[in-house]
Structures are given as structure tokens and as C-alpha cells.
PDB file of C-alpha atoms in Angstrom:
ATOM      1  CA  MET A   1     -33.376 -11.928  55.284  1.00 51.00           C
ATOM      2  CA  LYS A   2     -33.464  -8.890  52.974  1.00 45.00           C
ATOM      3  CA  PHE A   3     -30.272  -7.646  54.613  1.00 40.00           C
ATOM      4  CA  LEU A   4     -28.499 -10.970  53.877  1.00 40.00           C
ATOM      5  CA  GLN A   5     -29.786 -10.932  50.288  1.00 47.00           C
ATOM      6  CA  SER A   6     -28.447  -7.394  49.826  1.00 49.00           C
ATOM      7  CA  ILE A   7     -25.044  -8.357  51.225  1.00 41.00           C
ATOM      8  CA  THR A   8     -24.938 -11.440  48.941  1.00 44.00           C
ATOM      9  CA  LEU A   9     -25.849  -9.411  45.844  1.00 42.00           C
ATOM     10  CA  MET A  10     -23.213  -6.777  46.687  1.00 46.00           C
ATOM     11  CA  ALA A  11     -20.580  -9.484  47.122  1.00 43.00           C
ATOM     12  CA  VAL A  12     -21.466 -11.161  43.815  1.00 42.00           C
ATOM     13  CA  PHE A  13     -21.416  -7.766  42.057  1.00 45.00           C
ATOM     14  CA  SER A  14     -18.015  -6.878  43.560  1.00 45.00           C
ATOM     15  CA  ILE A  15     -16.498 -10.242  42.593  1.00 39.00           C
ATOM     16  CA  SER A  16     -17.861  -9.907  39.047  1.00 48.00           C
ATOM     17  CA  ARG A  17     -16.366  -6.422  38.682  1.00 53.00           C
ATOM     18  CA  LEU A  18     -13.023  -7.610  40.063  1.00 42.00           C
ATOM     19  CA  TYR A  19     -13.018 -10.579  37.641  1.00 45.00           C
ATOM     20  CA  ALA A  20     -13.861  -8.371  34.669  1.00 50.00           C
ATOM     21  CA  GLN A  21     -11.164  -5.827  35.605  1.00 52.00           C
ATOM     22  CA  THR A  22      -8.552  -8.568  36.035  1.00 44.00           C
ATOM     23  CA  LYS A  23      -9.522 -10.108  32.696  1.00 47.00           C
ATOM     24  CA  ASN A  24      -9.269  -6.750  30.939  1.00 50.00           C
ATOM     25  CA  ASN A  25      -5.854  -6.077  32.451  1.00 47.00           C
ATOM     26  CA  LEU A  26      -4.610  -9.476  31.285  1.00 42.00           C
ATOM     27  CA  GLU A  27      -5.973  -8.872  27.790  1.00 44.00           C
ATOM     28  CA  LEU A  28      -4.183  -5.529  27.647  1.00 43.00           C
ATOM     29  CA  ARG A  29      -0.926  -7.284  28.449  1.00 48.00           C
ATOM     30  CA  GLU A  30      -1.439  -9.926  25.752  1.00 50.00           C
ATOM     31  CA  PRO A  31       1.023  -9.460  22.863  1.00 55.00           C
ATOM     32  CA  SER A  32      -0.337  -8.535  19.454  1.00 64.00           C
ATOM     33  CA  ASN A  33       0.072 -11.563  17.183  1.00 78.00           C
ATOM     34  CA  PRO A  34      -0.876 -10.922  13.551  1.00 85.00           C
ATOM     35  CA  PRO A  35      -1.952 -13.995  11.566  1.00 92.00           C
ATOM     36  CA  ILE A  36       0.407 -15.872   9.259  1.00 96.00           C
ATOM     37  CA  ASN A  37       0.081 -14.633   5.670  1.00 96.00           C
ATOM     38  CA  MET A  38       0.410 -17.139   2.821  1.00 97.00           C
ATOM     39  CA  GLU A  39       0.253 -16.123  -0.855  1.00 98.00           C
ATOM     40  CA  VAL A  40       0.489 -18.003  -4.165  1.00 98.00           C
ATOM     41  CA  LEU A  41       0.870 -16.344  -7.582  1.00 98.00           C
ATOM     42  CA  ILE A  42       0.315 -18.305 -10.808  1.00 97.00           C
ATOM     43  CA  GLY A  43       1.653 -16.300 -13.713  1.00 96.00           C
ATOM     44  CA  SER A  44       3.429 -16.053 -17.041  1.00 95.00           C
ATOM     45  CA  ARG A  45       6.886 -16.801 -15.607  1.00 92.00           C
ATOM     46  CA  GLY A  46       5.898 -19.503 -13.146  1.00 94.00           C
ATOM     47  CA  VAL A  47       4.518 -20.067  -9.648  1.00 95.00           C
ATOM     48  CA  MET A  48       5.548 -17.714  -6.832  1.00 95.00           C
ATOM     49  CA  TYR A  49       4.996 -18.505  -3.135  1.00 95.00           C
ATOM     50  CA  GLN A  50       5.329 -16.169  -0.150  1.00 95.00           C
ATOM     51  CA  LEU A  51       4.928 -16.897   3.568  1.00 96.00           C
ATOM     52  CA  ILE A  52       5.131 -14.155   6.227  1.00 95.00           C
ATOM     53  CA  VAL A  53       5.242 -14.886   9.968  1.00 96.00           C
ATOM     54  CA  ASN A  54       5.262 -12.094  12.567  1.00 93.00           C
ATOM     55  CA  LYS A  55       4.659 -13.290  16.122  1.00 94.00           C
ATOM     56  CA  LYS A  56       5.396 -12.190  19.691  1.00 93.00           C
ATOM     57  CA  PHE A  57       6.446 -14.343  22.637  1.00 94.00           C
ATOM     58  CA  LYS A  58       3.525 -14.487  25.057  1.00 91.00           C
ATOM     59  CA  SER A  59       5.657 -14.329  28.227  1.00 94.00           C
ATOM     60  CA  ILE A  60       8.080 -11.707  26.809  1.00 94.00           C
ATOM     61  CA  PRO A  61       5.867  -9.464  24.634  1.00 92.00           C
ATOM     62  CA  LYS A  62       8.715  -7.136  23.632  1.00 94.00           C
ATOM     63  CA  LEU A  63      10.469 -10.059  21.932  1.00 96.00           C
ATOM     64  CA  GLY A  64       9.172 -11.707  18.788  1.00 96.00           C
ATOM     65  CA  PHE A  65       9.953 -13.736  15.691  1.00 96.00           C
ATOM     66  CA  PHE A  66       9.715 -12.481  12.096  1.00 95.00           C
ATOM     67  CA  SER A  67      10.209 -14.593   8.982  1.00 96.00           C
ATOM     68  CA  VAL A  68       9.674 -14.174   5.239  1.00 94.00           C
ATOM     69  CA  THR A  69      10.073 -16.924   2.650  1.00 95.00           C
ATOM     70  CA  ASN A  70       9.795 -16.257  -1.099  1.00 92.00           C
ATOM     71  CA  GLY A  71      10.132 -18.889  -3.796  1.00 92.00           C
ATOM     72  CA  THR A  72       9.558 -18.879  -7.563  1.00 90.00           C
ATOM     73  CA  GLY A  73       9.482 -21.960  -9.773  1.00 90.00           C
ATOM     74  CA  ALA A  74       9.771 -20.999 -13.444  1.00 89.00           C
ATOM     75  CA  TRP A  75       7.924 -22.730 -16.291  1.00 92.00           C
ATOM     76  CA  THR A  76      11.091 -22.784 -18.452  1.00 86.00           C
ATOM     77  CA  LYS A  77      14.701 -23.718 -17.682  1.00 78.00           C
ATOM     78  CA  GLU A  78      15.922 -20.473 -19.246  1.00 73.00           C
ATOM     79  CA  SER A  79      14.240 -18.474 -16.482  1.00 73.00           C
ATOM     80  CA  PRO A  80      16.111 -19.047 -13.185  1.00 70.00           C
ATOM     81  CA  ALA A  81      14.357 -20.345 -10.097  1.00 75.00           C
ATOM     82  CA  ASP A  82      14.483 -18.019  -7.119  1.00 84.00           C
ATOM     83  CA  ILE A  83      14.330 -18.609  -3.373  1.00 90.00           C
ATOM     84  CA  MET A  84      14.918 -16.376  -0.378  1.00 90.00           C
ATOM     85  CA  THR A  85      14.248 -16.999   3.280  1.00 94.00           C
ATOM     86  CA  GLN A  86      14.974 -14.909   6.347  1.00 94.00           C
ATOM     87  CA  ALA A  87      14.390 -15.364  10.065  1.00 96.00           C
ATOM     88  CA  HIS A  88      14.797 -12.714  12.766  1.00 96.00           C
ATOM     89  CA  ILE A  89      14.366 -12.183  16.468  1.00 97.00           C
ATOM     90  CA  THR A  90      12.626  -8.828  16.959  1.00 97.00           C
ATOM     91  CA  TYR A  91      12.673  -6.396  19.874  1.00 97.00           C
ATOM     92  CA  SER A  92      10.082  -3.625  20.263  1.00 96.00           C
ATOM     93  CA  LEU A  93      11.627  -0.218  20.804  1.00 97.00           C
ATOM     94  CA  SER A  94       8.183   1.387  20.644  1.00 95.00           C
ATOM     95  CA  LYS A  95       4.684   0.562  19.463  1.00 91.00           C
ATOM     96  CA  ARG A  96       5.652   0.966  15.800  1.00 95.00           C
ATOM     97  CA  LEU A  97       9.429   0.463  15.740  1.00 97.00           C
ATOM     98  CA  ASN A  98      11.301  -2.838  16.079  1.00 97.00           C
ATOM     99  CA  VAL A  99      14.971  -3.737  15.787  1.00 97.00           C
ATOM    100  CA  THR A 100      15.757  -7.176  14.376  1.00 97.00           C
ATOM    101  CA  ALA A 101      18.710  -9.550  14.186  1.00 97.00           C
ATOM    102  CA  GLY A 102      18.918 -12.864  12.392  1.00 96.00           C
ATOM    103  CA  MET A 103      19.888 -14.541   9.155  1.00 95.00           C
ATOM    104  CA  GLN A 104      19.030 -14.478   5.465  1.00 92.00           C
ATOM    105  CA  TYR A 105      19.557 -17.145   2.809  1.00 91.00           C
ATOM    106  CA  TYR A 106      20.036 -16.792  -0.956  1.00 82.00           C
ATOM    107  CA  PRO A 107      21.304 -19.721  -3.100  1.00 81.00           C
ATOM    108  CA  ASN A 108      24.114 -17.573  -4.565  1.00 74.00           C
ATOM    109  CA  TYR A 109      25.270 -16.179  -1.201  1.00 75.00           C
ATOM    110  CA  GLY A 110      24.327 -18.860   1.337  1.00 83.00           C
ATOM    111  CA  PHE A 111      23.410 -17.961   4.935  1.00 88.00           C
ATOM    112  CA  ARG A 112      24.382 -14.459   6.028  1.00 89.00           C
ATOM    113  CA  PRO A 113      23.879 -12.574   9.334  1.00 94.00           C
ATOM    114  CA  VAL A 114      21.629  -9.509   9.028  1.00 94.00           C
ATOM    115  CA  THR A 115      20.204  -6.762  11.215  1.00 95.00           C
ATOM    116  CA  SER A 116      17.462  -4.260  10.455  1.00 96.00           C
ATOM    117  CA  LEU A 117      14.921  -1.738  11.654  1.00 97.00           C
ATOM    118  CA  MET A 118      11.225  -2.306  11.020  1.00 96.00           C
ATOM    119  CA  TYR A 119       8.704   0.538  11.193  1.00 97.00           C
ATOM    120  CA  THR A 120       5.012  -0.417  11.005  1.00 95.00           C
ATOM    121  CA  TYR A 121       1.960   1.824  10.823  1.00 96.00           C
ATOM    122  CA  SER A 122      -1.349  -0.011  10.872  1.00 93.00           C
ATOM    123  CA  LYS A 123      -5.020   0.962  10.658  1.00 94.00           C
ATOM    124  CA  PRO A 124      -8.043  -1.197   9.705  1.00 93.00           C
ATOM    125  CA  ASP A 125      -7.822  -0.126   6.051  1.00 96.00           C
ATOM    126  CA  LEU A 126      -4.125   0.782   5.763  1.00 97.00           C
ATOM    127  CA  LEU A 127      -0.775  -0.888   6.439  1.00 96.00           C
ATOM    128  CA  PHE A 128       2.653   0.704   5.920  1.00 97.00           C
ATOM    129  CA  ILE A 129       5.964  -1.096   6.543  1.00 96.00           C
ATOM    130  CA  LEU A 130       9.491   0.268   6.103  1.00 97.00           C
ATOM    131  CA  ASN A 131      12.351  -2.200   6.590  1.00 96.00           C
ATOM    132  CA  PRO A 132      15.964  -1.056   5.960  1.00 96.00           C
ATOM    133  CA  LYS A 133      18.322  -4.006   6.411  1.00 94.00           C
ATOM    134  CA  ILE A 134      22.106  -4.504   6.505  1.00 92.00           C
ATOM    135  CA  ASP A 135      23.972  -7.709   5.767  1.00 88.00           C
ATOM    136  CA  ILE A 136      26.797  -7.702   8.345  1.00 85.00           C
ATOM    137  CA  ALA A 137      29.068 -10.248   6.620  1.00 78.00           C
ATOM    138  CA  SER A 138      32.563  -9.072   5.593  1.00 67.00           C
ATOM    139  CA  ASP A 139      31.361  -8.121   2.093  1.00 71.00           C
ATOM    140  CA  PHE A 140      28.223  -6.585   3.517  1.00 79.00           C
ATOM    141  CA  ALA A 141      25.229  -5.497   1.451  1.00 86.00           C
ATOM    142  CA  SER A 142      22.126  -3.417   2.090  1.00 91.00           C
ATOM    143  CA  GLU A 143      18.440  -3.997   1.303  1.00 92.00           C
ATOM    144  CA  ASN A 144      15.608  -1.536   1.733  1.00 95.00           C
ATOM    145  CA  MET A 145      11.999  -2.711   1.571  1.00 96.00           C
ATOM    146  CA  VAL A 146       8.779  -0.703   1.658  1.00 97.00           C
ATOM    147  CA  MET A 147       5.219  -2.009   1.523  1.00 97.00           C
ATOM    148  CA  VAL A 148       1.838  -0.254   1.458  1.00 98.00           C
ATOM    149  CA  GLU A 149      -1.509  -2.066   1.661  1.00 97.00           C
ATOM    150  CA  TYR A 150      -4.834  -0.288   1.185  1.00 98.00           C
ATOM    151  CA  LYS A 151      -8.040  -2.251   1.820  1.00 97.00           C
ATOM    152  CA  PRO A 152     -11.137  -0.040   2.138  1.00 98.00           C
ATOM    153  CA  LYS A 153     -14.515  -1.572   2.830  1.00 97.00           C
ATOM    154  CA  ILE A 154     -16.873  -2.154  -0.126  1.00 97.00           C
ATOM    155  CA  ASN A 155     -19.810  -3.568   1.848  1.00 97.00           C
ATOM    156  CA  ASP A 156     -20.443  -5.864   4.820  1.00 95.00           C
ATOM    157  CA  LYS A 157     -18.872  -8.862   3.039  1.00 96.00           C
ATOM    158  CA  PHE A 158     -16.136  -7.519   0.781  1.00 98.00           C
ATOM    159  CA  ASN A 159     -13.127  -5.197   0.913  1.00 98.00           C
ATOM    160  CA  PHE A 160     -11.102  -3.819  -1.972  1.00 98.00           C
ATOM    161  CA  TYR A 161      -7.419  -4.812  -1.795  1.00 98.00           C
ATOM    162  CA  SER A 162      -4.308  -3.163  -3.216  1.00 98.00           C
ATOM    163  CA  ARG A 163      -0.612  -3.522  -2.413  1.00 98.00           C
ATOM    164  CA  ILE A 164       2.659  -2.011  -3.528  1.00 98.00           C
ATOM    165  CA  GLN A 165       5.775  -3.807  -2.265  1.00 96.00           C
ATOM    166  CA  ALA A 166       9.266  -2.802  -3.399  1.00 97.00           C
ATOM    167  CA  LEU A 167      12.819  -3.818  -2.514  1.00 96.00           C
ATOM    168  CA  TYR A 168      16.219  -2.524  -3.628  1.00 96.00           C
ATOM    169  CA  GLY A 169      19.432  -4.286  -2.648  1.00 92.00           C
ATOM    170  CA  PHE A 170      22.982  -3.168  -3.399  1.00 91.00           C
ATOM    171  CA  VAL A 171      26.590  -3.384  -2.213  1.00 88.00           C
ATOM    172  CA  PRO A 172      27.462  -0.053  -0.518  1.00 85.00           C
ATOM    173  CA  HIS A 173      31.212  -0.422  -1.150  1.00 82.00           C
ATOM    174  CA  SER A 174      30.839  -0.598  -4.939  1.00 86.00           C
ATOM    175  CA  GLY A 175      27.274   0.594  -5.452  1.00 87.00           C
ATOM    176  CA  ALA A 176      26.573  -2.542  -7.519  1.00 91.00           C
ATOM    177  CA  HIS A 177      22.969  -3.745  -7.717  1.00 93.00           C
ATOM    178  CA  ASN A 178      22.336  -7.293  -6.465  1.00 88.00           C
ATOM    179  CA  ARG A 179      18.540  -7.738  -6.128  1.00 90.00           C
ATOM    180  CA  SER A 180      15.416  -5.648  -6.524  1.00 94.00           C
ATOM    181  CA  TYR A 181      11.710  -6.129  -7.171  1.00 95.00           C
ATOM    182  CA  LEU A 182       8.394  -4.349  -7.483  1.00 97.00           C
ATOM    183  CA  MET A 183       5.234  -6.304  -6.582  1.00 97.00           C
ATOM    184  CA  LEU A 184       1.778  -4.960  -7.426  1.00 98.00           C
ATOM    185  CA  ARG A 185      -1.510  -6.501  -6.275  1.00 98.00           C
ATOM    186  CA  THR A 186      -5.167  -5.586  -6.680  1.00 98.00           C
ATOM    187  CA  GLY A 187      -8.211  -7.650  -5.823  1.00 98.00           C
ATOM    188  CA  ILE A 188     -11.066  -8.433  -3.448  1.00 98.00           C
ATOM    189  CA  ILE A 189     -10.996  -9.561   0.191  1.00 98.00           C
ATOM    190  CA  TYR A 190     -13.626 -12.003   1.467  1.00 98.00           C
ATOM    191  CA  LYS A 191     -13.181 -13.051   5.109  1.00 96.00           C
ATOM    192  CA  GLU A 192      -9.572 -14.332   5.418  1.00 96.00           C
ATOM    193  CA  PHE A 193      -9.117 -14.822   1.648  1.00 98.00           C
ATOM    194  CA  THR A 194      -7.858 -12.375  -0.992  1.00 98.00           C
ATOM    195  CA  LEU A 195      -8.022 -12.991  -4.753  1.00 98.00           C
ATOM    196  CA  GLY A 196      -6.962 -10.795  -7.640  1.00 98.00           C
ATOM    197  CA  LEU A 197      -4.439  -9.699 -10.274  1.00 98.00           C
ATOM    198  CA  ALA A 198      -0.686  -9.708  -9.654  1.00 98.00           C
ATOM    199  CA  THR A 199       2.461  -8.343 -11.263  1.00 97.00           C
ATOM    200  CA  ASN A 200       6.076  -8.944 -10.217  1.00 96.00           C
ATOM    201  CA  PHE A 201       8.996  -7.029 -11.750  1.00 96.00           C
ATOM    202  CA  ASP A 202      12.251  -8.737 -10.665  1.00 93.00           C
ATOM    203  CA  ARG A 203      15.867  -7.683 -11.287  1.00 93.00           C
ATOM    204  CA  TYR A 204      18.947  -9.833 -10.544  1.00 88.00           C
ATOM    205  CA  GLY A 205      22.664  -9.122 -10.264  1.00 89.00           C
ATOM    206  CA  PRO A 206      24.818  -6.179 -11.346  1.00 91.00           C
ATOM    207  CA  SER A 207      23.406  -6.398 -14.898  1.00 92.00           C
ATOM    208  CA  LYS A 208      19.822  -6.147 -13.562  1.00 93.00           C
ATOM    209  CA  GLN A 209      18.601  -9.187 -15.472  1.00 90.00           C
ATOM    210  CA  GLU A 210      14.828  -8.811 -15.962  1.00 92.00           C
ATOM    211  CA  GLU A 211      12.402 -11.559 -14.927  1.00 91.00           C
ATOM    212  CA  ASN A 212       8.751 -10.453 -14.851  1.00 93.00           C
ATOM    213  CA  ASN A 213       5.639 -12.380 -13.838  1.00 95.00           C
ATOM    214  CA  PHE A 214       1.997 -11.478 -14.619  1.00 97.00           C
ATOM    215  CA  GLY A 215      -0.969 -13.504 -13.408  1.00 98.00           C
ATOM    216  CA  LEU A 216      -3.469 -14.223 -10.636  1.00 98.00           C
ATOM    217  CA  PHE A 217      -2.832 -14.479  -6.909  1.00 98.00           C
ATOM    218  CA  ILE A 218      -4.666 -15.888  -3.924  1.00 98.00           C
ATOM    219  CA  SER A 219      -3.659 -15.267  -0.315  1.00 98.00           C
ATOM    220  CA  THR A 220      -5.040 -16.345   3.032  1.00 97.00           C
ATOM    221  CA  LEU A 221      -4.551 -15.478   6.686  1.00 96.00           C
ATOM    222  CA  LEU A 222      -3.836 -18.389   9.038  1.00 94.00           C
ATOM    223  CA  PHE A 223      -4.878 -17.664  12.627  1.00 88.00           C
TER     224      PHE A 223
END
């Protein structure tokens, strides 16, 4: 009887180890899918909305989908409304480097094919993204975006939050400026919510028309 009990216990132990190892191997193969990031800014110029989606295909983890949508509704008619949306298929060249191909939409330019590189460095309290992009239409343009987030821990419930996000777009053939911005954020993180102060410095067209926005922002992560 003791011999049978020993054999049974060994079998149960072996099956449990095999199950745990298989589960771990499957988890290691699962693609990394960051949450959707949604942000709203209410400021002096108007209301600004941003949605960022960065997901991987579960069955093809090297392939993914990346999308950014920005929209600003101004309080006054003199200040122009602004909208931009882009959608890309991404392919992982390495852990931190992706190549992308897709489309981008601006009201003044319509839909345009684009391709880019995206470098990402991520730690629990730091995120760095570099995204040089080329518009491959006949009158092609270039955009270069960089973003740095720093979110150190304050205590068990709260983290400090800061972000610098900048973009510069121009036409390489003529060197003319077409779109640029500088976004600054500082605030407090509680669970999946972030609240704080926001500043947007926007420039439009070859004349670099200034449209700035100062106010409060709230963002949330959607899992």
C-alpha cells in the first residue's frame, strides 16, 4: 500500500511540474500587449483628445497594429480645429525596434501612405520612444517624433508622472515646415488613472502659425 501511495504521489508531482512548465512556456510565447491609452486635455484653446493603440497579434507575435488619433476642438472659430489619425501594421525586428507601414490622415492632405521605424525602451519608471517617419506620396514629407515618460514611485498608492513629447514635420525637398508640436505633462498616477497639468505648443504650416493650449489633463489605461 505504501508503495502504491508513493508511486501515486510521484505521478501527481510529475504531472504538476509538467503542467507548470508547459504553462510557463506558453506565457513566455504570449505577445506583449500594452493597454490602450486615452487622454483628454481641457485648456485655454479648447479640448484635445488623444488615443494610442499598440497591440500584437496573438498567433503572429512579430506582427502588430499601432494607431494614434489626435483631435482638438477650439473654443473660438478663429483658432482652427485639428485632427490627425494614423494606422500602421508593425513588424518586430528586435525586442526594441519595429518597422511600420500604413497610412496617415490630415484634413489638408487627406490619406497618405507612410512608413517608419519605431524604437522603444521601457522600464517600470521610464519610457522612451523614437519614431522617424516618411510620407511616401509623390510630394513626400518627413516627421520625427520623440517621447519620454518618467514615473517614479511616490508611495504604495501614487506615482509621480512627467512626459515630454515632441514632433517636427517638414518637406525634405524644400525644407518647408508643415507641422510641429511640443507637449508637456506633469501630474500624479493612481492605479490606471493620471491627472495633472498640461501644455501644448503647436505650429502649423510654412509660416509656423502658433496655437498653444494650457490646462488640465486626465488619462487612463484601458486593459
